Tab-separated table of C-alpha atoms in Angstrom:
chain	number	residue	atom	x	y	z
A	1	UNK	CA	-0.053	-0.313	0.198
A	2	UNK	CA	2.930	2.667	0.743
A	3	UNK	CA	4.450	1.668	-2.672
A	4	UNK	CA	1.347	2.425	-4.508
A	5	UNK	CA	0.771	6.058	-2.248
A	6	UNK	CA	4.545	6.602	-3.109
A	7	UNK	CA	4.588	6.234	-6.755
A	8	UNK	CA	1.411	8.424	-6.895
A	9	UNK	CA	2.374	11.434	-5.256
A	10	UNK	CA	5.436	10.836	-7.554
A	11	UNK	CA	2.920	10.940	-10.672
A	12	UNK	CA	1.452	14.266	-8.850
A	13	UNK	CA	4.638	16.152	-8.539
A	14	UNK	CA	4.954	15.241	-11.755
A	15	UNK	CA	2.747	17.102	-12.538
A	16	UNK	CA	3.468	19.915	-10.405
A	17	UNK	CA	1.071	19.187	-7.772
A	18	UNK	CA	1.714	18.835	-4.873
A	19	UNK	CA	0.084	16.499	-2.050
A	20	UNK	CA	-1.976	19.907	-0.216
A	21	UNK	CA	-3.613	20.382	-3.753
A	22	UNK	CA	-4.182	16.520	-4.441
A	23	UNK	CA	-6.886	17.344	-0.989
A	24	UNK	CA	-9.558	19.615	-1.162
A	25	UNK	CA	-8.166	22.301	1.388
A	26	UNK	CA	-5.963	24.550	-0.303
A	27	UNK	CA	-2.929	26.255	2.331
A	28	UNK	CA	-2.549	30.090	2.583
A	29	UNK	CA	-0.476	30.950	-0.299
A	30	UNK	CA	3.817	32.468	0.758
A	31	UNK	CA	4.285	35.920	-0.740
A	32	UNK	CA	7.192	34.061	-2.645
A	33	UNK	CA	3.665	32.149	-4.425
A	34	UNK	CA	1.919	34.815	-5.336
A	35	UNK	CA	4.913	36.946	-6.399
A	36	UNK	CA	4.331	34.253	-9.792
A	37	UNK	CA	2.027	34.355	-12.366
A	38	UNK	CA	-0.899	32.158	-13.842
A	39	UNK	CA	1.011	30.351	-16.319
A	40	UNK	CA	4.039	29.340	-13.397
A	41	UNK	CA	1.508	27.043	-11.307
A	42	UNK	CA	4.080	24.018	-11.582
A	43	UNK	CA	6.498	26.074	-9.966
A	44	UNK	CA	4.245	27.379	-7.592
A	45	UNK	CA	2.993	24.154	-6.714
A	46	UNK	CA	6.341	22.413	-6.108
A	47	UNK	CA	8.047	26.132	-4.237
A	48	UNK	CA	4.303	24.869	-2.084
A	49	UNK	CA	5.903	21.364	-0.887
A	50	UNK	CA	9.289	22.654	-0.059
A	51	UNK	CA	7.909	25.320	2.020
A	52	UNK	CA	4.638	23.084	3.272
A	53	UNK	CA	5.184	19.141	2.898
A	54	UNK	CA	6.145	16.494	4.210
A	55	UNK	CA	9.482	14.123	4.329
A	56	UNK	CA	7.481	11.710	1.742
A	57	UNK	CA	6.424	15.380	-0.603
A	58	UNK	CA	9.822	17.040	-0.426
A	59	UNK	CA	11.413	13.438	-1.465
A	60	UNK	CA	9.313	12.432	-4.271
A	61	UNK	CA	10.194	16.376	-5.854
A	62	UNK	CA	13.540	15.756	-5.897
A	63	UNK	CA	12.882	12.381	-7.568
A	64	UNK	CA	10.801	14.534	-10.310
A	65	UNK	CA	13.836	16.997	-10.220
A	66	UNK	CA	16.543	14.483	-10.210
A	67	UNK	CA	14.726	13.046	-13.836
A	68	UNK	CA	14.266	17.006	-15.116
A	69	UNK	CA	17.425	17.299	-15.170
A	70	UNK	CA	16.131	20.837	-12.822
A	71	UNK	CA	18.105	23.335	-10.947
A	72	UNK	CA	15.885	26.023	-10.457
A	73	UNK	CA	14.576	24.907	-6.586
A	74	UNK	CA	18.786	24.531	-5.675
A	75	UNK	CA	18.342	27.783	-3.348
A	76	UNK	CA	14.859	26.714	-1.925
A	77	UNK	CA	16.086	23.361	-1.149
A	78	UNK	CA	19.917	24.940	0.052
A	79	UNK	CA	17.329	27.022	2.474
A	80	UNK	CA	15.033	24.170	3.348
A	81	UNK	CA	18.425	22.421	5.150
A	82	UNK	CA	19.679	24.935	7.161
A	83	UNK	CA	16.612	25.112	10.137
A	84	UNK	CA	15.427	21.263	9.257
A	85	UNK	CA	17.166	17.898	11.208
A	86	UNK	CA	14.364	15.754	9.583
A	87	UNK	CA	16.652	12.770	8.455
A	88	UNK	CA	14.770	12.302	5.492
A	89	UNK	CA	15.036	15.460	3.911
A	90	UNK	CA	18.614	15.575	4.872
A	91	UNK	CA	19.483	12.993	3.493
A	92	UNK	CA	17.501	13.270	0.213
A	93	UNK	CA	18.968	17.109	-0.400
A	94	UNK	CA	22.156	16.129	0.478
A	95	UNK	CA	22.018	13.252	-1.684
A	96	UNK	CA	20.453	15.530	-4.852
A	97	UNK	CA	23.642	18.538	-4.201
A	98	UNK	CA	26.095	16.182	-3.916
A	99	UNK	CA	25.946	13.713	-6.780
A	100	UNK	CA	25.632	16.575	-9.273
A	101	UNK	CA	28.644	17.773	-7.141
A	102	UNK	CA	26.958	20.877	-6.498
A	103	UNK	CA	27.747	23.430	-3.520
A	104	UNK	CA	25.951	25.755	-0.577
A	105	UNK	CA	25.512	23.208	1.768
A	106	UNK	CA	28.846	22.518	3.693
A	107	UNK	CA	28.268	24.450	6.256
A	108	UNK	CA	24.593	22.485	7.326
A	109	UNK	CA	27.087	19.694	6.664
A	110	UNK	CA	29.817	20.308	9.191
A	111	UNK	CA	27.219	21.480	11.868
A	112	UNK	CA	25.333	18.014	11.559
A	113	UNK	CA	28.749	16.438	11.832
A	114	UNK	CA	29.572	17.755	15.174
A	115	UNK	CA	26.307	17.742	16.419
A	116	UNK	CA	26.065	14.589	15.461
A	117	UNK	CA	24.446	13.188	19.243
A	118	UNK	CA	21.505	15.253	17.773
A	119	UNK	CA	21.554	13.950	14.255
A	120	UNK	CA	20.226	10.590	12.837
A	121	UNK	CA	23.084	7.844	11.908
A	122	UNK	CA	21.900	8.535	7.729
A	123	UNK	CA	22.174	11.857	7.900
A	124	UNK	CA	25.310	11.862	9.469
A	125	UNK	CA	26.435	9.266	6.180
A	126	UNK	CA	24.991	11.617	3.472
A	127	UNK	CA	26.596	15.022	4.956
A	128	UNK	CA	29.891	13.211	4.942
A	129	UNK	CA	29.374	11.723	1.573
A	130	UNK	CA	28.122	15.152	0.337
A	131	UNK	CA	31.377	16.992	1.838
A	132	UNK	CA	33.535	14.520	0.006
A	133	UNK	CA	31.811	14.811	-3.251
A	134	UNK	CA	32.402	18.867	-3.307
A	135	UNK	CA	35.584	18.522	-2.373
A	136	UNK	CA	35.332	21.004	0.761
A	137	UNK	CA	38.731	21.477	1.916
A	138	UNK	CA	37.233	23.143	5.194
A	139	UNK	CA	35.853	19.844	6.212
A	140	UNK	CA	39.397	18.113	6.408
A	141	UNK	CA	39.209	18.804	9.775
A	142	UNK	CA	36.146	18.122	10.893
A	143	UNK	CA	36.004	14.741	9.149
A	144	UNK	CA	39.854	13.656	10.956
A	145	UNK	CA	38.027	14.466	14.358
A	146	UNK	CA	35.165	12.326	12.919
A	147	UNK	CA	38.102	9.189	12.750
A	148	UNK	CA	39.257	9.995	15.877
A	149	UNK	CA	36.512	9.056	17.195
A	150	UNK	CA	37.260	5.750	15.776
A	151	UNK	CA	32.681	5.368	15.445
A	152	UNK	CA	33.128	2.154	13.717
A	153	UNK	CA	29.924	3.178	11.680
A	154	UNK	CA	30.799	6.100	9.992
A	155	UNK	CA	34.062	4.695	9.398
A	156	UNK	CA	34.228	3.769	5.770
A	157	UNK	CA	32.574	6.691	4.701
A	158	UNK	CA	34.434	8.824	6.479
A	159	UNK	CA	37.521	7.714	4.644
A	160	UNK	CA	36.362	8.004	1.690
A	161	UNK	CA	35.047	11.588	2.880
A	162	UNK	CA	38.191	12.855	3.280
A	163	UNK	CA	40.377	11.566	0.442
A	164	UNK	CA	38.140	13.204	-1.783
A	165	UNK	CA	38.094	16.476	0.115
A	166	UNK	CA	41.868	16.470	0.584
A	167	UNK	CA	42.588	16.722	-2.698
A	168	UNK	CA	41.415	20.124	-2.987
A	169	UNK	CA	45.054	21.794	-2.776
A	170	UNK	CA	48.619	20.566	-2.756
A	171	UNK	CA	48.931	21.267	1.770
A	172	UNK	CA	45.439	19.506	2.550
A	173	UNK	CA	46.281	16.226	-0.196
A	174	UNK	CA	49.978	15.647	1.397
A	175	UNK	CA	48.489	16.070	5.579
A	176	UNK	CA	46.033	14.121	3.732
A	177	UNK	CA	48.163	11.248	2.766
A	178	UNK	CA	50.315	11.592	6.212
A	179	UNK	CA	47.211	11.086	8.361
A	180	UNK	CA	45.564	8.349	6.401
A	181	UNK	CA	48.925	6.343	5.917
A	182	UNK	CA	49.279	6.800	9.966
A	183	UNK	CA	45.755	5.595	10.354
A	184	UNK	CA	46.279	2.093	8.427
A	185	UNK	CA	50.413	2.060	9.680
A	186	UNK	CA	49.146	2.141	13.616
A	187	UNK	CA	45.471	2.439	14.413
A	188	UNK	CA	44.278	-1.012	13.703
A	189	UNK	CA	41.740	0.634	11.447
A	190	UNK	CA	40.380	-2.822	11.091
A	191	UNK	CA	40.226	-4.952	7.232
A	192	UNK	CA	37.264	-3.388	6.209
A	193	UNK	CA	38.822	-0.145	6.247
A	194	UNK	CA	42.008	-0.544	4.927
A	195	UNK	CA	40.701	-0.548	1.315
A	196	UNK	CA	38.895	2.797	1.687
A	197	UNK	CA	41.773	3.740	3.587
A	198	UNK	CA	43.965	2.656	-0.111
A	199	UNK	CA	41.529	4.608	-2.194
A	200	UNK	CA	41.275	7.580	-0.206
A	201	UNK	CA	44.298	8.446	-1.050
A	202	UNK	CA	43.668	7.522	-4.477
A	203	UNK	CA	41.293	9.806	-4.227
A	204	UNK	CA	43.691	12.610	-2.962
A	205	UNK	CA	46.062	12.916	-4.815
A	206	UNK	CA	49.846	13.081	-3.011
A	207	UNK	CA	52.878	12.248	-4.123
A	208	UNK	CA	53.546	11.028	-0.770
A	209	UNK	CA	51.962	8.499	-0.422
A	210	UNK	CA	52.904	6.636	-3.706
A	211	UNK	CA	55.623	4.785	-2.375
A	212	UNK	CA	53.417	3.342	0.347
A	213	UNK	CA	50.612	2.278	-2.303
A	214	UNK	CA	53.627	1.200	-4.772
A	215	UNK	CA	54.345	-1.844	-1.650
A	216	UNK	CA	51.183	-3.264	-1.415
A	217	UNK	CA	50.266	-3.054	-5.445
A	218	UNK	CA	53.606	-5.356	-5.946
A	219	UNK	CA	53.200	-7.475	-2.866
A	220	UNK	CA	52.498	-11.270	-4.080
A	221	UNK	CA	51.398	-11.685	-0.347
A	222	UNK	CA	49.025	-9.122	0.145
A	223	UNK	CA	44.640	-9.731	-0.223
A	224	UNK	CA	44.229	-9.184	-3.513
A	225	UNK	CA	41.553	-6.627	-2.568
A	226	UNK	CA	43.958	-4.244	-1.534
A	227	UNK	CA	46.329	-4.793	-4.322
A	228	UNK	CA	43.462	-4.530	-6.644
A	229	UNK	CA	42.774	0.035	-5.209
A	230	UNK	CA	46.345	0.115	-4.904
A	231	UNK	CA	46.914	-0.056	-8.407
A	232	UNK	CA	44.009	1.937	-8.932
A	233	UNK	CA	45.415	4.825	-6.959
A	234	UNK	CA	48.323	4.722	-7.849
A	235	UNK	CA	47.467	5.386	-11.763
A	236	UNK	CA	45.165	7.997	-10.298
A	237	UNK	CA	48.202	9.490	-8.929
A	238	UNK	CA	50.891	9.299	-11.543
A	239	UNK	CA	53.437	9.734	-10.512
A	240	UNK	CA	56.427	7.798	-12.220
A	241	UNK	CA	57.880	6.645	-8.211
A	242	UNK	CA	54.442	3.633	-8.555
A	243	UNK	CA	55.366	2.419	-12.466
A	244	UNK	CA	57.538	0.374	-11.690
A	245	UNK	CA	55.294	-1.630	-9.440
A	246	UNK	CA	52.297	-1.393	-11.587
A	247	UNK	CA	54.519	-3.431	-14.570
A	248	UNK	CA	55.978	-6.077	-12.233
A	249	UNK	CA	51.465	-6.368	-11.269
A	250	UNK	CA	51.136	-6.857	-15.587
A	251	UNK	CA	51.962	-9.901	-14.943
A	252	UNK	CA	50.578	-11.664	-11.735
A	253	UNK	CA	49.101	-14.722	-12.420
A	254	UNK	CA	46.074	-13.352	-10.792
A	255	UNK	CA	43.634	-11.720	-14.035
A	256	UNK	CA	41.848	-9.674	-11.635
A	257	UNK	CA	45.281	-8.020	-10.551
A	258	UNK	CA	47.197	-8.453	-13.984
A	259	UNK	CA	43.361	-6.349	-15.349
A	260	UNK	CA	44.519	-3.767	-12.659
A	261	UNK	CA	47.322	-3.279	-13.606
A	262	UNK	CA	46.564	-2.602	-17.405
A	263	UNK	CA	43.847	-0.104	-16.505
A	264	UNK	CA	47.004	1.341	-14.418
A	265	UNK	CA	49.277	2.142	-17.841
A	266	UNK	CA	47.499	4.845	-19.078
A	267	UNK	CA	48.905	8.352	-16.569
A	268	UNK	CA	52.704	6.676	-17.725
A	269	UNK	CA	54.697	7.233	-20.479
A	270	UNK	CA	57.159	5.305	-22.318
A	271	UNK	CA	58.143	2.228	-24.376
A	272	UNK	CA	57.908	-0.115	-21.691
A	273	UNK	CA	54.375	0.836	-21.168
A	274	UNK	CA	53.334	1.233	-24.838
A	275	UNK	CA	54.884	-2.489	-25.020
A	276	UNK	CA	52.881	-3.761	-21.698
A	277	UNK	CA	49.448	-2.505	-22.806
A	278	UNK	CA	50.216	-4.238	-26.563
A	279	UNK	CA	50.538	-7.021	-24.715
A	280	UNK	CA	47.705	-6.725	-22.613
A	281	UNK	CA	45.331	-7.410	-26.086
A	282	UNK	CA	47.037	-10.720	-26.098
A	283	UNK	CA	45.412	-11.917	-22.913
A	284	UNK	CA	42.762	-14.706	-22.592
A	285	UNK	CA	40.765	-12.887	-19.443
A	286	UNK	CA	38.525	-10.429	-20.762
A	287	UNK	CA	38.259	-7.208	-18.320
A	288	UNK	CA	42.093	-7.068	-19.561
A	289	UNK	CA	41.810	-6.507	-22.955
A	290	UNK	CA	38.902	-4.159	-22.061
A	291	UNK	CA	41.936	-2.602	-20.138
A	292	UNK	CA	44.263	-2.333	-22.604
A	293	UNK	CA	41.525	-0.304	-24.750
A	294	UNK	CA	41.254	1.874	-22.251
A	295	UNK	CA	44.469	2.837	-21.939
A	296	UNK	CA	45.102	3.200	-25.375
A	297	UNK	CA	41.896	5.225	-25.280
A	298	UNK	CA	43.582	7.461	-22.753
A	299	UNK	CA	47.555	7.859	-24.652
A	300	UNK	CA	45.565	7.820	-28.137
A	301	UNK	CA	48.084	4.891	-28.956
A	302	UNK	CA	48.527	4.989	-32.432
A	303	UNK	CA	50.317	1.765	-32.069
A	304	UNK	CA	47.441	-0.052	-30.530
A	305	UNK	CA	44.934	1.222	-33.531
A	306	UNK	CA	45.696	-3.160	-35.384
A	307	UNK	CA	45.276	-4.534	-32.439
A	308	UNK	CA	41.716	-2.504	-31.790
A	309	UNK	CA	40.713	-2.644	-35.413
A	310	UNK	CA	41.005	-7.035	-34.942
A	311	UNK	CA	38.830	-6.808	-30.907
A	312	UNK	CA	35.777	-3.621	-32.564
A	313	UNK	CA	35.740	-6.786	-35.567
A	314	UNK	CA	36.120	-10.051	-33.478
A	315	UNK	CA	35.798	-10.334	-29.965
A	316	UNK	CA	33.745	-12.399	-28.804
A	317	UNK	CA	32.982	-10.248	-25.652
A	318	UNK	CA	30.702	-7.605	-27.119
A	319	UNK	CA	32.646	-4.681	-24.184
A	320	UNK	CA	35.758	-5.328	-25.377
A	321	UNK	CA	34.392	-4.709	-28.639
A	322	UNK	CA	32.518	-1.330	-27.284
A	323	UNK	CA	35.839	0.123	-25.762
A	324	UNK	CA	37.561	-0.700	-28.038
A	325	UNK	CA	35.678	1.327	-31.046
A	326	UNK	CA	35.429	3.691	-28.206
A	327	UNK	CA	39.446	3.979	-28.025
A	328	UNK	CA	39.540	4.152	-32.385
A	329	UNK	CA	36.608	6.976	-31.972
A	330	UNK	CA	39.162	8.740	-29.768
A	331	UNK	CA	42.253	8.033	-31.660
A	332	UNK	CA	40.573	9.224	-34.787
A	333	UNK	CA	43.163	9.023	-37.454
A	334	UNK	CA	41.718	8.743	-41.080
A	335	UNK	CA	42.223	4.875	-40.526
A	336	UNK	CA	39.624	4.616	-37.379
A	337	UNK	CA	37.397	6.424	-38.944
A	338	UNK	CA	37.115	3.863	-41.811
A	339	UNK	CA	37.206	1.321	-39.462
A	340	UNK	CA	34.155	2.151	-37.541
A	341	UNK	CA	32.277	3.483	-40.457
A	342	UNK	CA	32.625	-0.205	-42.348
A	343	UNK	CA	30.196	-1.477	-38.587
A	344	UNK	CA	28.401	0.912	-38.415
A	345	UNK	CA	26.959	0.494	-42.340
A	346	UNK	CA	27.084	-3.222	-41.927
A	347	UNK	CA	23.460	-4.041	-40.692
A	348	UNK	CA	24.362	-7.455	-40.246
A	349	UNK	CA	25.965	-6.029	-37.240
A	350	UNK	CA	24.468	-6.043	-33.595
A	351	UNK	CA	22.560	-3.087	-32.575
A	352	UNK	CA	24.913	-1.840	-29.773
A	353	UNK	CA	27.902	-2.487	-31.954
A	354	UNK	CA	26.469	0.083	-35.086
A	355	UNK	CA	25.249	2.500	-31.824
A	356	UNK	CA	28.474	3.061	-30.048
A	357	UNK	CA	30.012	3.350	-33.871
A	358	UNK	CA	27.758	5.910	-34.596
A	359	UNK	CA	28.342	7.602	-31.966
A	360	UNK	CA	32.473	7.823	-32.371
A	361	UNK	CA	31.382	9.151	-36.328
A	362	UNK	CA	29.710	11.836	-34.852
A	363	UNK	CA	32.047	13.007	-32.038
A	364	UNK	CA	35.021	12.432	-34.873
A	365	UNK	CA	33.106	14.758	-38.103
A	366	UNK	CA	29.595	15.464	-37.524
A	367	UNK	CA	28.997	17.219	-40.680
A	368	UNK	CA	30.098	14.478	-42.665
A	369	UNK	CA	28.296	11.450	-40.894
A	370	UNK	CA	25.296	13.368	-40.648
A	371	UNK	CA	23.342	11.796	-43.733
A	372	UNK	CA	24.527	8.799	-42.814
A	373	UNK	CA	23.052	8.618	-39.529
A	374	UNK	CA	19.364	10.116	-40.294
A	375	UNK	CA	18.862	7.854	-43.284
A	376	UNK	CA	19.328	4.933	-41.121
A	377	UNK	CA	17.358	6.290	-38.100
A	378	UNK	CA	14.797	6.859	-40.739
A	379	UNK	CA	15.585	2.911	-41.855
A	380	UNK	CA	15.312	1.523	-38.289
A	381	UNK	CA	12.095	3.142	-37.268
A	382	UNK	CA	10.956	1.548	-40.656
A	383	UNK	CA	11.959	-1.381	-39.900
A	384	UNK	CA	9.732	-1.105	-36.236
A	385	UNK	CA	14.043	-1.734	-34.954
A	386	UNK	CA	13.020	0.275	-31.744
A	387	UNK	CA	16.728	0.205	-29.438
A	388	UNK	CA	18.599	1.147	-32.654
A	389	UNK	CA	16.183	3.721	-33.290
A	390	UNK	CA	16.375	4.619	-29.661
A	391	UNK	CA	20.125	5.010	-29.690
A	392	UNK	CA	20.146	6.766	-33.110
A	393	UNK	CA	17.265	9.057	-32.164
A	394	UNK	CA	19.474	10.165	-29.126
A	395	UNK	CA	23.782	10.446	-30.635
A	396	UNK	CA	21.448	12.696	-33.260
A	397	UNK	CA	20.364	14.785	-29.973
A	398	UNK	CA	23.679	15.157	-28.413
A	399	UNK	CA	25.128	16.468	-32.173
A	400	UNK	CA	26.352	19.871	-32.673
A	401	UNK	CA	26.211	20.809	-36.006
A	402	UNK	CA	24.276	23.251	-37.875
A	403	UNK	CA	22.998	20.885	-40.759
A	404	UNK	CA	20.525	19.350	-38.244
A	405	UNK	CA	17.796	22.035	-38.715
A	406	UNK	CA	16.166	20.355	-41.050
A	407	UNK	CA	15.560	17.054	-39.087
A	408	UNK	CA	14.464	18.981	-35.567
A	409	UNK	CA	12.471	21.123	-37.743
A	410	UNK	CA	10.539	17.713	-38.994
A	411	UNK	CA	10.858	16.188	-35.082
A	412	UNK	CA	9.211	19.368	-33.638
A	413	UNK	CA	6.425	19.097	-36.301
A	414	UNK	CA	5.552	15.767	-36.757
A	415	UNK	CA	7.097	14.219	-34.437
A	416	UNK	CA	6.633	12.647	-31.165
A	417	UNK	CA	7.295	13.459	-27.221
A	418	UNK	CA	10.849	11.650	-27.665
A	419	UNK	CA	11.630	13.058	-31.151
A	420	UNK	CA	10.470	16.195	-29.871
A	421	UNK	CA	12.304	16.137	-26.382
A	422	UNK	CA	15.735	15.758	-28.865
A	423	UNK	CA	15.048	17.810	-31.785
A	424	UNK	CA	14.826	20.914	-28.119
A	425	UNK	CA	18.154	19.291	-27.465
A	426	UNK	CA	19.519	19.958	-31.215
A	427	UNK	CA	17.971	23.266	-31.213
A	428	UNK	CA	19.358	23.557	-28.062
A	429	UNK	CA	23.114	22.419	-28.494
A	430	UNK	CA	23.510	24.287	-31.460
A	431	UNK	CA	21.852	27.682	-31.176
A	432	UNK	CA	19.355	26.529	-34.022
A	433	UNK	CA	17.437	29.934	-33.943
A	434	UNK	CA	15.701	29.742	-37.581
A	435	UNK	CA	13.172	27.234	-35.654
A	436	UNK	CA	12.357	29.956	-32.543
A	437	UNK	CA	8.824	29.488	-33.985
A	438	UNK	CA	8.405	26.049	-33.592
A	439	UNK	CA	9.883	25.641	-30.174
A	440	UNK	CA	7.458	28.798	-29.068
A	441	UNK	CA	4.666	26.550	-30.017
A	442	UNK	CA	6.042	23.777	-27.802
A	443	UNK	CA	5.908	25.907	-24.942
A	444	UNK	CA	1.985	25.423	-23.918
A	445	UNK	CA	2.182	22.222	-24.680
A	446	UNK	CA	-0.360	20.530	-22.623
A	447	UNK	CA	3.019	17.908	-21.439
A	448	UNK	CA	4.471	19.586	-19.230
A	449	UNK	CA	8.043	18.441	-19.016
A	450	UNK	CA	8.169	19.423	-22.635
A	451	UNK	CA	6.719	22.971	-22.136
A	452	UNK	CA	9.192	23.669	-19.329
A	453	UNK	CA	12.240	22.409	-22.161
A	454	UNK	CA	10.495	24.401	-24.503
A	455	UNK	CA	10.505	27.487	-22.456
A	456	UNK	CA	14.386	26.937	-20.984
A	457	UNK	CA	15.464	26.254	-25.311
A	458	UNK	CA	13.681	29.086	-25.800
A	459	UNK	CA	15.356	31.571	-23.266
A	460	UNK	CA	18.787	30.371	-24.724
A	461	UNK	CA	18.154	30.535	-28.458
A	462	UNK	CA	17.690	34.224	-27.253
A	463	UNK	CA	19.959	34.778	-25.211
A	464	UNK	CA	21.927	33.281	-28.295
A	465	UNK	CA	23.673	31.382	-25.701
A	466	UNK	CA	24.399	26.566	-25.600
A	467	UNK	CA	24.336	24.503	-22.727
A	468	UNK	CA	28.012	24.068	-21.223
């Protein structure tokens, strides 16, 4: 019964209705709501939810905002958490802001940790996680104090948060590294937290951690999970001092260590590194081949093109083929694009191969390949290949080329809701001002979500701006 109520509530809020509006009685309007024009009743209803709603109603609203990618209520949500101790509201807003890396709640999050005796455990966890995700350097001391308290319920997330927060500048990074190494070595954090500390050292990014991490990565007697975490941390720091430990791990007996070592080669330079990457394409463990493709992409390693071509065309693991195609696209030579074009054009290939290939072609030269993409998109629709059609449509919506104008106009005038939504993306991404009137017509569409997107697109067209 509870799940049915929640589903209905999200439905109401997605239409701009708070639970209060769904009921017969109406609350008194606040000055902020009274200032809104009648056509903004959706926004007014959402403000009402923030001002007067229950924790369940606010949580449902946040889910709707996430789905829409909307941020226009951030200031109101920040004001809400400043003066509440409601666990669900605090957790929901901290998570909503943290997932997007949006600052503004640092003081409230620090206060929650400092006053944790008066807060729910879930609130403390969400506050610490938020401080890490926004790299709040000012929270380093309070996170260290939280760890000094040795409250095990908070330790794992506090270690992760400290690593991220400490990575904001060199001084904090070095201090964080020294603190974490000392904790690992001298304070018995427990096996369950050792990996968290290693991961945090990688996030902090200090060179002072390299020798410590290299010793763990190269040790055949160390637990596999810790070796893998240390390799990942060395890659994030990218200091040459850690290369020997990574290279030695490429030939480890355990396939998971091998694949992690190859993945860690990306930031490093030298012929020895390149040879190790090329050799990894021969590994029978598919994750090692994926790691080789990813390392080639990071380095734009032209020596790897023949290996990538072979994997893109013949590997029996779809994920390896995907990564090989993406790597060819990142390298982007004429030879690479020729291979990708052939994979895209062959209609017998799997949908995912053709979609990834189309994505790479459009990233490299959208003007040259747009015509082919639209032709294949229409072909997919004619043959009711829904997954392929939707994949191509998404790629077209994200493309950056003015040649999309005719396609966008077609979708705006005769497409369904999904086509119209992607057409708005095309118009916004490419500043297609010739479509201003078509976009304006959608601002009053009965689908509220589409109408809001049309209004945002119209504003960007009239202002002459494009999304970041």
